[in-house]
Amino acid sequence: MDLKVQLKAAVEAAAQQMGIPVEAAIQETPSTKPGDYGTPAAFQMAKAGGGNPAQIAAKLAETVVLPAGIKRVEAAGPFLNFFLDVPAFVRGVVEQPFQMPERHGKVIIEHTSVNPNKELHVGHLRNVILGDSMARIFRAAGHTVEVQNYIDDTGRQAAESLFAVEHYNREWDGVQKYDHWLGEGYVQLNADPAKETLEPGIRELMHKLEAGVLRPFVEQTVKAQLETCFKMGARYDLLNWESDVVGSGFLKQAMDILEASPYTTHPQEGKYQGAFVMNVSEFMPGLEEPNVVLVRSDGTATYTAKDIGYQFWKFGLFEGMKFKPFMTDPDGNEIWTSAPDGQPDAARRFGHAVEVINVIDSRQEHPQTVVRSSLGVAGETGKKEHSVHLSYAFVTLEGKTISGRKGHALAADTALEEAGKRGFAELTSKNPELAGRGDAQEIARRIGVGALRFAMLRNEPTRAFDFNLDQVISLNGDTAPYVQYAAVRAANILRRAQEAGYATDGTGADWDALPDVDLVLAKQVAKLPEVVAQSVRIHSPHVVAQYALDLATSFNAWYNAKDRKGKPATNVLQSDEGLREARLALVARLRQAFEETLDLIGIEIPAAM
């Protein structure tokens, strides 16, 4: 029940009727002020049409048609304050499910894109979890979402790992996870004092990768990496391979588009002589050097040019690749891959986005801005505005820089296993009977995945994050177990009510009996659509994680509330008949809100804690 949206529409309709259109802002009133929601719309109307703001507010209060759930409105000087109809509001929150309008056009989110030469470490997890959470949130907001994972199968890292297998006569035992085994060779090679003398062999491997003859080995690594991502709850629609992008003709098609732009040139003299150059000064003001080389004088393309071609394809400016099924994910959904022997008729199935979100670390801030600006250079201003770089800061490991090359890293698989073990051990030390449950392993898994995901999401992506496993799995503070515990507590109330034969669906509820303490909790539940919309607007899932914390904190405050005599004020099962059923219905809706909110960030609720 997004009452703020309804209030906004009501105020704007009243302003229109008064002949002074306005974009109304609806805010929650401070706890020290009267009312539940307010608006300063009269200020804006006075500024636009003249007149006394207080008089305009009084007229506005007479004119506005209040939506269901609002009991009355008062003008307080130049402000309008709205007072909720507690029974109607809480009942509306309970009975109306969370829903967002369907939106047209596809959003592409590219994330993960880990070099296929080793296992994922906890630093990679921030990318995976940010991207996967954004995909979930955009889908919940009504968007069609396509999740892509870019596989750099022609890069040096993949070549070094495969070269190490051959050079050190390494043999995989079929037991150790393949990407972990391959990564060990990568670390061994980079610690080898003789590495410089091995360069010819490494370059030969790179040529083989470019020719595609080693692709089956890279695919084996990718599948092992995806196994880790699946454990974390991530899902994908399409794998795009570097070799396919290079061989697709994207580069030429993109350069042909840019050739027609007045912002590109082929200088005949000076330091750019013979190169193909793009001037981005209009789109990136303040640069000391606004010229970007796309094609060098020797005819070779820069990395930036390749990235531009790929971004143009995502927006549907041209076709070029073939696709085929690659594997199924744990949910039984088909993951597709680009492939030279793929299906040409599948070309329009992918790409053609109205918005593209690339989840890439902060080191790529400038290159991604250049890629975005290239759409403006090409005359695609609308697409430029919907080309988004979701930038995130590095993850450190207990104060030290993570380095897969040097072997200073914590594998994501290890972190996941340890988080589950430690979290479950802490729980069973306080609640020993949990250890004997048949679903103990599933409880541990949900705690571990939830702890890791929440740790990567609770702060803004641009803030640095130092990974410490003990802090991640703590049952107190800003952690997933804290939120999960609150959700389990709500489920326990409902279970006990059902055992006692009480209705939890609102049957027999006396909504008029609800006091203001219940209203506060209902208002928190009602915020979810607003939170989802904000997350989409700012392209960050951290606001959803914060909302999950706020929801848990609000529930705990309600659960522990005391009356004036210091006695429990919200003991649901001991409430009077009618009030009890209303509160049980509210708790059931709260429990649903926990599930909806945590699902947006890929966290499941354990059966017990």
Coordinates of C-alpha atoms in Angstrom, one line a residue:
M1 CA 0.0 0.0 0.0
D2 CA 2.1 2.9 -1.2
L3 CA 0.1 5.7 0.4
K4 CA 2.7 8.3 -0.2
V5 CA 2.3 7.9 -3.9
Q6 CA -1.5 8.2 -3.5
L7 CA -1.1 11.3 -1.4
K8 CA 1.3 12.9 -3.9
A9 CA -1.3 12.3 -6.7
A10 CA -4.1 13.7 -4.5
V11 CA -2.2 16.9 -3.6
E12 CA -1.1 17.4 -7.2
A13 CA -4.8 17.0 -8.4
A14 CA -5.9 19.6 -5.9
A15 CA -3.2 22.0 -6.9
Q16 CA -4.2 21.5 -10.6
Q17 CA -7.8 22.2 -9.6
M18 CA -6.6 25.5 -7.9
G19 CA -4.8 26.5 -11.1
I20 CA -1.3 26.2 -9.8
P21 CA 0.2 22.8 -10.9
V22 CA 2.9 21.5 -8.6
E23 CA 5.3 18.5 -8.2
A24 CA 4.4 17.6 -4.6
A25 CA 6.8 16.1 -2.2
I26 CA 5.4 13.9 0.5
Q27 CA 7.5 13.3 3.6
E28 CA 7.0 11.6 6.9
T29 CA 6.5 14.2 9.7
P30 CA 9.1 14.2 12.5
S31 CA 8.0 12.5 15.7
T32 CA 7.8 15.8 17.5
K33 CA 5.3 17.3 14.9
P34 CA 1.6 16.5 14.4
G35 CA 0.5 14.1 11.7
D36 CA 2.0 11.1 9.9
Y37 CA 2.8 12.6 6.5
G38 CA 3.3 16.2 5.3
T39 CA 4.0 18.3 2.3
P40 CA 5.4 21.8 1.7
A41 CA 3.5 22.0 -1.6
A42 CA 2.0 25.4 -0.6
F43 CA 5.4 27.0 -0.6
Q44 CA 6.0 25.9 -4.2
M45 CA 2.6 27.0 -5.3
A46 CA 3.1 30.5 -3.7
K47 CA 6.4 30.8 -5.5
A48 CA 4.9 29.8 -8.8
G49 CA 1.6 31.7 -8.6
G50 CA 2.1 34.3 -5.9
G51 CA 0.1 34.6 -2.8
N52 CA 0.4 33.8 0.9
P53 CA 1.7 30.2 1.5
A54 CA -0.4 29.8 4.6
Q55 CA -3.6 30.8 2.8
I56 CA -2.7 28.6 -0.1
A57 CA -2.2 25.7 2.4
A58 CA -5.6 26.3 4.0
K59 CA -7.3 26.3 0.5
L60 CA -5.3 23.2 -0.5
A61 CA -6.5 21.4 2.7
E62 CA -10.1 22.2 1.7
T63 CA -9.6 21.0 -1.9
V64 CA -7.6 17.8 -1.6
V65 CA -9.5 14.5 -1.8
L66 CA -8.0 12.2 0.8
P67 CA -7.2 8.6 -0.3
A68 CA -8.3 5.7 1.7
G69 CA -6.2 5.3 4.8
I70 CA -6.0 9.0 5.5
K71 CA -8.4 10.2 8.3
R72 CA -7.9 14.0 8.0
V73 CA -5.7 16.8 6.9
E74 CA -4.7 20.0 8.7
A75 CA -3.0 23.1 7.5
A76 CA -0.2 24.1 9.8
G77 CA 0.9 27.5 8.5
P78 CA 2.3 26.8 5.0
F79 CA 2.4 23.0 5.6
L80 CA -0.2 20.3 5.1
N81 CA -0.2 17.5 7.7
F82 CA -2.0 14.3 7.0
F83 CA -3.3 12.0 9.8
L84 CA -3.6 8.3 9.2
D85 CA -6.8 6.4 9.8
V86 CA -5.1 3.7 11.9
P87 CA -7.6 0.8 11.3
A88 CA -7.9 1.5 7.6
F89 CA -4.2 2.0 7.1
V90 CA -3.1 -1.1 8.9
R91 CA -5.8 -3.2 7.2
G92 CA -4.7 -1.9 3.8
V93 CA -1.1 -2.8 4.5
V94 CA -2.1 -6.3 5.6
E95 CA -4.4 -7.0 2.7
Q96 CA -2.6 -5.4 -0.2
P97 CA 0.5 -7.3 -1.5
F98 CA 3.7 -5.7 -2.6
Q99 CA 3.6 -5.0 -6.3
M100 CA 5.1 -2.6 -8.8
P101 CA 3.8 -1.6 -12.2
E102 CA 5.2 -3.5 -15.2
R103 CA 7.7 -1.5 -17.1
H104 CA 8.5 -1.7 -20.8
G105 CA 12.0 -2.3 -22.3
K106 CA 14.9 -4.5 -21.2
V107 CA 17.6 -3.7 -18.7
I108 CA 20.9 -5.5 -19.2
I109 CA 23.1 -6.0 -16.1
E110 CA 26.6 -7.3 -16.7
H111 CA 28.4 -8.6 -13.6
T112 CA 30.9 -11.1 -12.4
S113 CA 33.3 -11.2 -15.4
V114 CA 36.0 -12.9 -13.5
N115 CA 39.1 -14.0 -15.5
P116 CA 38.6 -17.7 -16.2
N117 CA 41.9 -18.8 -14.7
K118 CA 41.3 -19.4 -11.0
E119 CA 38.7 -19.6 -8.3
L120 CA 36.7 -16.6 -7.1
H121 CA 37.9 -14.9 -4.0
V122 CA 35.9 -12.7 -1.6
G123 CA 36.9 -9.6 -3.5
H124 CA 35.1 -11.0 -6.6
L125 CA 32.0 -11.6 -4.5
R126 CA 31.2 -7.9 -4.1
N127 CA 30.8 -7.7 -7.9
V128 CA 28.6 -10.9 -8.1
I129 CA 26.4 -9.9 -5.2
L130 CA 25.9 -6.3 -6.3
G131 CA 25.0 -7.3 -9.8
D132 CA 22.7 -10.2 -8.8
S133 CA 20.9 -8.0 -6.2
M134 CA 20.4 -5.2 -8.8
A135 CA 18.9 -7.8 -11.2
R136 CA 16.5 -9.0 -8.5
I137 CA 15.5 -5.4 -7.5
F138 CA 15.0 -4.3 -11.1
R139 CA 12.8 -7.4 -11.8
A140 CA 10.8 -6.6 -8.7
A141 CA 10.3 -3.0 -9.9
G142 CA 8.6 -4.4 -13.0
H143 CA 11.5 -4.4 -15.5
T144 CA 12.6 -7.2 -17.9
V145 CA 16.1 -8.0 -17.0
E146 CA 18.9 -9.8 -18.9
V147 CA 22.0 -10.8 -16.8
Q148 CA 25.2 -11.1 -18.8
N149 CA 28.6 -12.4 -17.7
Y150 CA 31.6 -11.4 -19.9
I151 CA 34.2 -14.2 -20.3
D152 CA 37.7 -13.0 -21.2
D153 CA 38.9 -16.2 -22.8
T154 CA 41.8 -14.6 -24.7
G155 CA 43.5 -12.7 -21.9
R156 CA 46.9 -13.2 -20.4
Q157 CA 45.6 -14.6 -17.1
A158 CA 43.9 -17.6 -18.7
A159 CA 47.0 -18.2 -20.8
E160 CA 49.3 -18.2 -17.8
S161 CA 47.1 -20.7 -15.9
L162 CA 46.9 -23.1 -18.8
F163 CA 50.6 -22.7 -19.5
A164 CA 51.4 -23.7 -15.9
V165 CA 49.5 -26.9 -16.4
E166 CA 51.7 -27.9 -19.3
H167 CA 55.0 -26.5 -18.0
Y168 CA 54.8 -28.0 -14.5
N169 CA 53.2 -31.3 -15.7
R170 CA 50.2 -30.7 -13.5
E171 CA 47.4 -33.3 -13.4
W172 CA 44.0 -32.7 -12.1
D173 CA 42.8 -35.5 -9.8
G174 CA 39.1 -34.9 -10.6
V175 CA 38.3 -34.4 -6.9
Q176 CA 39.6 -30.9 -6.1
K177 CA 37.4 -28.2 -7.5
Y178 CA 38.8 -27.5 -11.0
D179 CA 39.1 -23.7 -10.7
H180 CA 41.0 -24.0 -7.4
W181 CA 43.4 -26.5 -9.0
L182 CA 44.0 -24.3 -12.0
G183 CA 44.5 -21.2 -9.7
E184 CA 47.3 -23.0 -7.9
G185 CA 49.3 -23.3 -11.1
Y186 CA 48.7 -19.6 -11.8
V187 CA 50.2 -18.7 -8.3
Q188 CA 53.1 -21.1 -8.9
L189 CA 54.0 -19.6 -12.2
N190 CA 53.9 -16.0 -10.9
A191 CA 56.2 -17.0 -8.0
D192 CA 58.7 -18.7 -10.4
P193 CA 61.9 -16.7 -10.7
A194 CA 62.3 -18.0 -14.3
K195 CA 59.0 -16.7 -15.4
E196 CA 60.5 -14.1 -17.8
T197 CA 62.2 -16.8 -19.7
L198 CA 58.9 -18.5 -20.2
E199 CA 57.3 -15.6 -22.1
P200 CA 57.5 -17.3 -25.6
G201 CA 55.4 -20.2 -24.3
I202 CA 52.9 -18.0 -22.6
R203 CA 52.4 -15.9 -25.8
E204 CA 52.0 -19.2 -27.8
L205 CA 49.2 -20.1 -25.4
M206 CA 47.6 -16.7 -26.0
H207 CA 47.5 -17.3 -29.7
K208 CA 45.9 -20.7 -29.2
L209 CA 43.2 -19.1 -27.0
E210 CA 42.5 -16.4 -29.7
A211 CA 42.1 -19.2 -32.2
G212 CA 39.6 -20.9 -30.0
V213 CA 41.4 -24.3 -29.8
L214 CA 41.6 -24.2 -26.0
R215 CA 38.0 -23.1 -25.4
P216 CA 36.9 -26.5 -23.8
F217 CA 39.4 -26.0 -21.0
V218 CA 38.2 -22.4 -20.4
E219 CA 34.6 -23.7 -20.4
Q220 CA 35.5 -26.1 -17.7
T221 CA 36.9 -23.3 -15.6
V222 CA 33.8 -21.1 -16.2
K223 CA 31.5 -23.9 -15.1
A224 CA 33.5 -24.4 -11.9
Q225 CA 33.3 -20.6 -11.2
L226 CA 29.6 -20.6 -11.9
E227 CA 29.2 -23.4 -9.4
T228 CA 30.4 -20.9 -6.8
C229 CA 28.2 -18.2 -8.0
F230 CA 25.2 -20.5 -8.0
K231 CA 25.9 -21.3 -4.3
M232 CA 25.7 -17.6 -3.6
G233 CA 22.3 -17.4 -5.3
A234 CA 23.5 -15.6 -8.5
R235 CA 21.8 -16.5 -11.8
Y236 CA 22.7 -15.6 -15.4
D237 CA 21.0 -15.4 -18.8
L238 CA 24.0 -15.1 -21.2
L239 CA 27.7 -15.7 -21.3
N240 CA 29.5 -13.5 -23.8
W241 CA 33.0 -14.6 -24.8
E242 CA 35.8 -12.2 -25.6
S243 CA 36.8 -14.2 -28.6
D244 CA 33.2 -14.1 -30.0
V245 CA 33.0 -10.3 -29.5
V246 CA 36.3 -9.8 -31.3
G247 CA 35.3 -12.1 -34.1
S248 CA 31.7 -10.7 -34.5
G249 CA 32.6 -7.5 -36.3
F250 CA 31.3 -5.3 -33.5
L251 CA 34.4 -3.2 -33.6
K252 CA 34.0 -2.2 -37.3
Q253 CA 30.3 -1.6 -37.0
A254 CA 30.8 0.6 -34.0
M255 CA 33.6 2.5 -35.7
D256 CA 31.5 3.0 -38.8
I257 CA 28.8 4.6 -36.6
L258 CA 31.3 6.9 -35.0
E259 CA 32.8 7.8 -38.4
A260 CA 29.7 9.8 -39.1
S261 CA 30.0 11.9 -36.0
P262 CA 31.4 15.4 -36.1
Y263 CA 33.3 14.5 -32.9
T264 CA 35.7 12.0 -34.6
T265 CA 38.6 12.7 -36.9
H266 CA 41.6 11.2 -38.7
P267 CA 44.4 13.7 -37.9
Q268 CA 47.0 14.1 -40.7
E269 CA 49.6 15.6 -38.5
G270 CA 50.7 15.9 -34.9
K271 CA 50.9 13.2 -32.2
Y272 CA 47.6 11.6 -33.4
Q273 CA 48.7 11.4 -37.1
G274 CA 47.1 8.4 -38.8
A275 CA 44.9 7.4 -35.9
F276 CA 41.1 7.5 -35.5
V277 CA 40.4 9.9 -32.7
M278 CA 37.2 10.7 -30.7
N279 CA 36.8 14.1 -29.0
V280 CA 34.7 13.8 -25.8
S281 CA 35.1 17.3 -24.5
E282 CA 31.4 18.1 -24.8
F283 CA 30.5 15.0 -22.9
M284 CA 33.3 15.0 -20.4
P285 CA 34.2 18.6 -19.7
G286 CA 37.3 19.6 -17.8
L287 CA 39.6 16.9 -19.2
E288 CA 43.2 18.0 -19.8
E289 CA 43.3 15.7 -22.9
P290 CA 39.8 15.3 -24.4
N291 CA 41.0 13.2 -27.4
V292 CA 40.5 9.4 -27.1
V293 CA 42.4 7.2 -29.6
L294 CA 40.1 4.4 -30.9
V295 CA 42.3 3.0 -33.6
R296 CA 46.0 3.5 -33.6
S297 CA 48.0 4.6 -36.6
D298 CA 49.1 1.0 -37.1
G299 CA 45.5 0.0 -37.5
T300 CA 45.1 -1.8 -34.2
A301 CA 42.1 -1.0 -32.0
T302 CA 42.4 0.1 -28.4
Y303 CA 40.6 -1.6 -25.5
T304 CA 38.3 1.4 -25.3
A305 CA 37.2 0.9 -28.9
K306 CA 36.4 -2.8 -28.2
D307 CA 34.4 -1.8 -25.1
I308 CA 32.5 0.8 -27.1
G309 CA 31.5 -1.8 -29.7
Y310 CA 30.2 -4.2 -27.0
Q311 CA 28.2 -1.4 -25.4
F312 CA 26.7 -0.4 -28.7
W313 CA 25.6 -4.0 -29.3
K314 CA 24.0 -4.2 -25.8
F315 CA 21.8 -1.2 -26.8
G316 CA 20.9 -2.9 -30.1
L317 CA 22.7 -0.6 -32.5
F318 CA 23.6 -3.6 -34.5
E319 CA 23.6 -7.4 -34.5
G320 CA 26.6 -9.7 -35.0
M321 CA 26.8 -12.8 -32.8
K322 CA 25.3 -16.3 -32.7
F323 CA 24.1 -18.0 -29.5
K324 CA 23.3 -21.5 -28.2
P325 CA 22.4 -23.1 -24.9
F326 CA 25.4 -23.6 -22.5
M327 CA 24.0 -25.2 -19.3
T328 CA 21.1 -25.1 -16.9
D329 CA 21.3 -23.4 -13.6
P330 CA 20.1 -25.0 -10.3
D331 CA 16.6 -23.7 -10.9
G332 CA 16.4 -25.5 -14.2
N333 CA 16.7 -22.4 -16.3
E334 CA 18.8 -22.4 -19.5
I335 CA 22.0 -20.3 -19.6
W336 CA 23.0 -19.3 -23.1
T337 CA 26.4 -18.5 -24.5
S338 CA 27.8 -16.7 -27.5
A339 CA 29.2 -19.3 -29.9
P340 CA 30.6 -19.3 -33.5
D341 CA 28.4 -22.4 -34.2
G342 CA 25.3 -21.0 -32.5
Q343 CA 21.9 -20.1 -33.8
P344 CA 21.7 -17.0 -36.0
D345 CA 18.0 -16.6 -35.4
A346 CA 18.7 -16.2 -31.7
A347 CA 20.5 -12.9 -32.3
R348 CA 17.5 -10.7 -31.4
R349 CA 16.9 -12.7 -28.3
F350 CA 19.7 -10.9 -26.6
G351 CA 20.8 -7.2 -26.3
H352 CA 18.4 -4.5 -27.4
A353 CA 18.3 -2.8 -24.0
V354 CA 16.8 0.5 -23.0
E355 CA 19.3 0.6 -20.1
V356 CA 22.7 -1.0 -19.5
I357 CA 24.3 -1.4 -16.1
N358 CA 27.9 -2.5 -16.0
V359 CA 29.1 -3.6 -12.6
I360 CA 32.8 -2.9 -12.6
D361 CA 35.2 -1.7 -9.9
S362 CA 36.2 1.9 -9.4
R363 CA 39.5 1.5 -11.4
Q364 CA 37.4 1.6 -14.5
E365 CA 35.7 4.9 -13.7
H366 CA 37.3 6.8 -16.5
P367 CA 37.1 4.1 -19.3
Q368 CA 33.4 3.6 -18.5
T369 CA 32.7 7.3 -18.7
V370 CA 34.4 7.3 -22.1
V371 CA 32.2 4.4 -23.2
R372 CA 29.2 6.2 -22.0
S373 CA 30.2 9.4 -23.8
S374 CA 30.7 7.5 -27.0
L375 CA 27.0 7.1 -27.2
G376 CA 26.6 10.8 -27.1
V377 CA 29.3 11.1 -29.8
A378 CA 27.2 8.7 -31.9
G379 CA 24.2 10.9 -31.4
E380 CA 22.5 8.4 -29.1
T381 CA 21.8 10.9 -26.3
G382 CA 19.0 8.9 -24.7
K383 CA 21.1 5.7 -24.6
K384 CA 24.0 7.7 -23.1
E385 CA 21.8 8.8 -20.2
H386 CA 20.8 5.1 -19.6
S387 CA 24.4 3.8 -19.8
V388 CA 25.3 3.2 -16.1
H389 CA 28.5 2.3 -14.4
L390 CA 27.8 0.7 -11.0
S391 CA 31.2 1.5 -9.5
Y392 CA 32.4 -0.2 -6.3
A393 CA 35.4 0.1 -4.1
F394 CA 37.9 -2.7 -3.5
V395 CA 37.5 -5.3 -0.9
T396 CA 40.5 -5.8 1.4
L397 CA 41.1 -8.9 3.5
E398 CA 41.6 -8.1 7.2
G399 CA 43.4 -4.9 6.3
K400 CA 45.5 -6.3 3.4
T401 CA 45.2 -6.0 -0.3
I402 CA 43.8 -9.1 -2.0
S403 CA 46.0 -10.6 -4.7
G404 CA 45.1 -13.8 -6.6
R405 CA 48.4 -13.6 -8.4
K406 CA 50.4 -13.7 -5.1
G407 CA 48.0 -16.2 -3.5
H408 CA 46.9 -13.7 -0.8
A409 CA 43.2 -14.2 -0.9
L410 CA 40.3 -16.0 0.7
A411 CA 38.5 -18.2 -1.7
A412 CA 34.8 -17.5 -2.0
D413 CA 34.0 -21.2 -1.6
T414 CA 36.1 -21.3 1.7
A415 CA 34.4 -18.1 3.0
L416 CA 31.0 -19.6 2.2
E417 CA 31.7 -22.8 4.0
E418 CA 33.3 -21.1 7.0
A419 CA 30.5 -18.5 7.3
G420 CA 28.0 -21.3 7.6
K421 CA 30.0 -23.3 10.1
R422 CA 30.8 -20.4 12.4
G423 CA 27.4 -18.9 12.2
F424 CA 25.7 -22.2 13.0
A425 CA 28.2 -22.9 15.8
E426 CA 27.4 -19.6 17.4
L427 CA 23.7 -20.3 17.2
T428 CA 23.9 -23.8 18.6
S429 CA 26.0 -22.6 21.5
K430 CA 23.0 -20.5 22.5
N431 CA 20.4 -22.9 21.3
P432 CA 21.8 -26.5 21.5
E433 CA 18.7 -28.3 20.3
L434 CA 19.3 -26.8 16.8
A435 CA 22.3 -29.1 16.3
G436 CA 20.0 -32.2 16.3
R437 CA 17.7 -30.9 13.6
G438 CA 17.5 -32.8 10.3
D439 CA 17.7 -29.5 8.4
A440 CA 20.8 -28.3 10.3
Q441 CA 22.9 -28.1 7.2
E442 CA 20.3 -26.1 5.3
I443 CA 20.1 -23.7 8.2
A444 CA 23.9 -23.3 8.2
R445 CA 23.9 -22.8 4.4
R446 CA 21.3 -20.0 4.6
I447 CA 23.2 -18.3 7.4
G448 CA 26.5 -18.5 5.5
V449 CA 25.1 -17.2 2.2
G450 CA 23.1 -14.5 3.9
A451 CA 26.0 -13.3 6.0
L452 CA 28.3 -13.0 3.0
R453 CA 25.7 -11.3 0.8
F454 CA 24.6 -8.8 3.4
A455 CA 28.2 -7.9 4.3
M456 CA 28.8 -6.9 0.7
L457 CA 25.6 -4.9 0.5
R458 CA 25.0 -3.0 3.7
N459 CA 27.2 0.0 2.7
E460 CA 27.2 2.1 -0.4
P461 CA 29.2 0.4 -3.2
T462 CA 31.7 3.2 -3.3
R463 CA 32.7 2.7 0.3
A464 CA 35.7 0.4 0.9
F465 CA 35.0 -2.8 2.6
D466 CA 37.4 -4.8 4.8
F467 CA 36.4 -8.4 5.0
N468 CA 36.5 -10.0 8.4
L469 CA 34.7 -13.3 8.8
D470 CA 34.0 -13.0 12.5
Q471 CA 32.2 -9.7 12.0
V472 CA 30.3 -10.9 9.0
I473 CA 28.6 -13.8 10.8
S474 CA 27.9 -11.9 14.1
L475 CA 24.3 -12.3 15.4
N476 CA 24.3 -8.7 16.6
G477 CA 24.6 -5.5 14.7
D478 CA 24.3 -4.7 11.0
T479 CA 24.4 -8.3 9.8
A480 CA 22.1 -10.8 8.0
P481 CA 21.8 -13.1 11.0
Y482 CA 20.3 -10.2 13.0
V483 CA 17.6 -9.7 10.3
Q484 CA 17.1 -13.5 9.8
Y485 CA 16.6 -13.9 13.5
A486 CA 13.8 -11.3 13.5
A487 CA 12.1 -13.0 10.6
V488 CA 12.3 -16.4 12.5
R489 CA 10.9 -14.7 15.6
A490 CA 7.9 -13.5 13.6
A491 CA 7.4 -17.0 12.1
N492 CA 7.5 -18.5 15.6
I493 CA 4.6 -16.2 16.8
L494 CA 2.5 -17.4 13.8
R495 CA 3.4 -21.0 14.5
R496 CA 2.3 -20.8 18.1
A497 CA -0.9 -19.0 17.1
Q498 CA -1.8 -21.7 14.6
E499 CA -1.1 -24.4 17.2
A500 CA -3.5 -22.6 19.5
G501 CA -6.1 -22.5 16.7
Y502 CA -6.0 -18.7 16.1
A503 CA -6.5 -17.1 12.7
T504 CA -3.6 -15.3 11.2
D505 CA -5.2 -14.1 8.0
G506 CA -7.3 -11.3 9.5
T507 CA -10.4 -13.3 10.1
G508 CA -12.1 -12.0 13.3
A509 CA -9.7 -9.0 13.5
D510 CA -10.9 -5.9 15.3
W511 CA -8.9 -3.3 13.4
D512 CA -10.3 -0.4 15.5
A513 CA -8.6 -1.9 18.5
L514 CA -5.1 -1.3 17.2
P515 CA -3.1 1.3 19.1
D516 CA -0.4 3.6 17.6
V517 CA 2.4 1.2 18.5
D518 CA 1.1 -1.2 15.9
L519 CA 0.7 1.7 13.4
V520 CA 4.5 2.4 13.6
L521 CA 5.3 -1.1 12.6
A522 CA 2.7 -1.1 9.8
K523 CA 4.2 2.1 8.4
Q524 CA 7.6 0.5 8.2
V525 CA 6.2 -2.5 6.3
A526 CA 4.5 -0.1 3.9
K527 CA 7.8 1.5 2.8
L528 CA 9.0 -1.4 0.7
P529 CA 7.7 -0.1 -2.7
E530 CA 9.3 3.3 -2.0
V531 CA 12.6 1.6 -1.1
V532 CA 12.6 -0.5 -4.3
A533 CA 11.9 2.6 -6.4
Q534 CA 14.8 4.4 -4.7
S535 CA 17.2 1.5 -5.2
V536 CA 16.3 1.5 -8.9
R537 CA 16.7 5.3 -9.2
I538 CA 20.2 5.4 -7.6
H539 CA 21.3 2.0 -9.0
S540 CA 22.4 0.6 -5.6
P541 CA 21.0 -2.2 -3.5
H542 CA 22.4 -0.8 -0.2
V543 CA 19.1 1.0 0.5
V544 CA 17.3 -2.4 0.5
A545 CA 19.8 -3.9 2.9
Q546 CA 19.4 -0.8 5.2
Y547 CA 15.6 -1.2 4.9
A548 CA 15.9 -4.9 6.0
L549 CA 17.8 -3.7 9.1
D550 CA 15.2 -1.0 9.8
L551 CA 12.4 -3.6 9.4
A552 CA 14.1 -5.9 11.9
T553 CA 14.8 -3.0 14.3
S554 CA 11.2 -1.8 14.1
F555 CA 9.9 -5.3 14.8
N556 CA 12.2 -5.8 17.7
A557 CA 11.1 -2.5 19.2
W558 CA 7.5 -3.4 18.7
Y559 CA 8.0 -6.9 20.2
N560 CA 9.7 -5.4 23.3
A561 CA 7.4 -2.4 23.7
K562 CA 6.2 -1.7 27.3
D563 CA 3.1 0.1 28.5
R564 CA 3.1 2.9 31.1
K565 CA 3.2 0.4 33.9
G566 CA 6.3 -1.3 32.4
K567 CA 4.3 -4.4 31.2
P568 CA 4.6 -5.9 27.7
A569 CA 2.4 -3.9 25.4
T570 CA 2.4 -6.1 22.3
N571 CA 2.1 -9.7 23.6
V572 CA 0.2 -10.9 20.6
L573 CA -1.2 -14.2 21.9
Q574 CA -2.3 -12.6 25.2
S575 CA -4.0 -9.7 23.5
D576 CA -7.8 -9.4 23.7
E577 CA -9.8 -11.3 21.1
G578 CA -10.1 -9.2 17.9
L579 CA -6.9 -7.2 18.7
R580 CA -5.1 -10.6 18.8
E581 CA -6.3 -11.5 15.3
A582 CA -5.4 -8.0 13.9
R583 CA -1.9 -8.3 15.4
L584 CA -1.5 -11.8 14.0
A585 CA -2.5 -10.6 10.6
L586 CA 0.1 -7.7 10.9
V587 CA 2.8 -10.2 12.0
A588 CA 2.0 -12.4 9.0
R589 CA 2.3 -9.5 6.7
L590 CA 5.5 -8.5 8.4
R591 CA 6.9 -12.0 7.9
Q592 CA 6.0 -11.7 4.2
A593 CA 7.7 -8.4 4.0
F594 CA 10.9 -10.0 5.5
E595 CA 10.8 -12.6 2.7
E596 CA 10.1 -10.1 0.0
T597 CA 12.8 -7.7 1.2
L598 CA 15.5 -10.4 1.7
D599 CA 14.7 -12.0 -1.6
L600 CA 15.6 -8.7 -3.3
I601 CA 19.1 -9.1 -2.0
G602 CA 19.3 -12.9 -2.4
I603 CA 19.0 -13.9 1.2
E604 CA 16.8 -16.8 2.5
I605 CA 15.3 -17.1 5.9
P606 CA 16.3 -20.2 7.9
A607 CA 13.6 -22.5 9.4
A608 CA 15.0 -21.9 12.9
M609 CA 17.6 -19.8 14.7

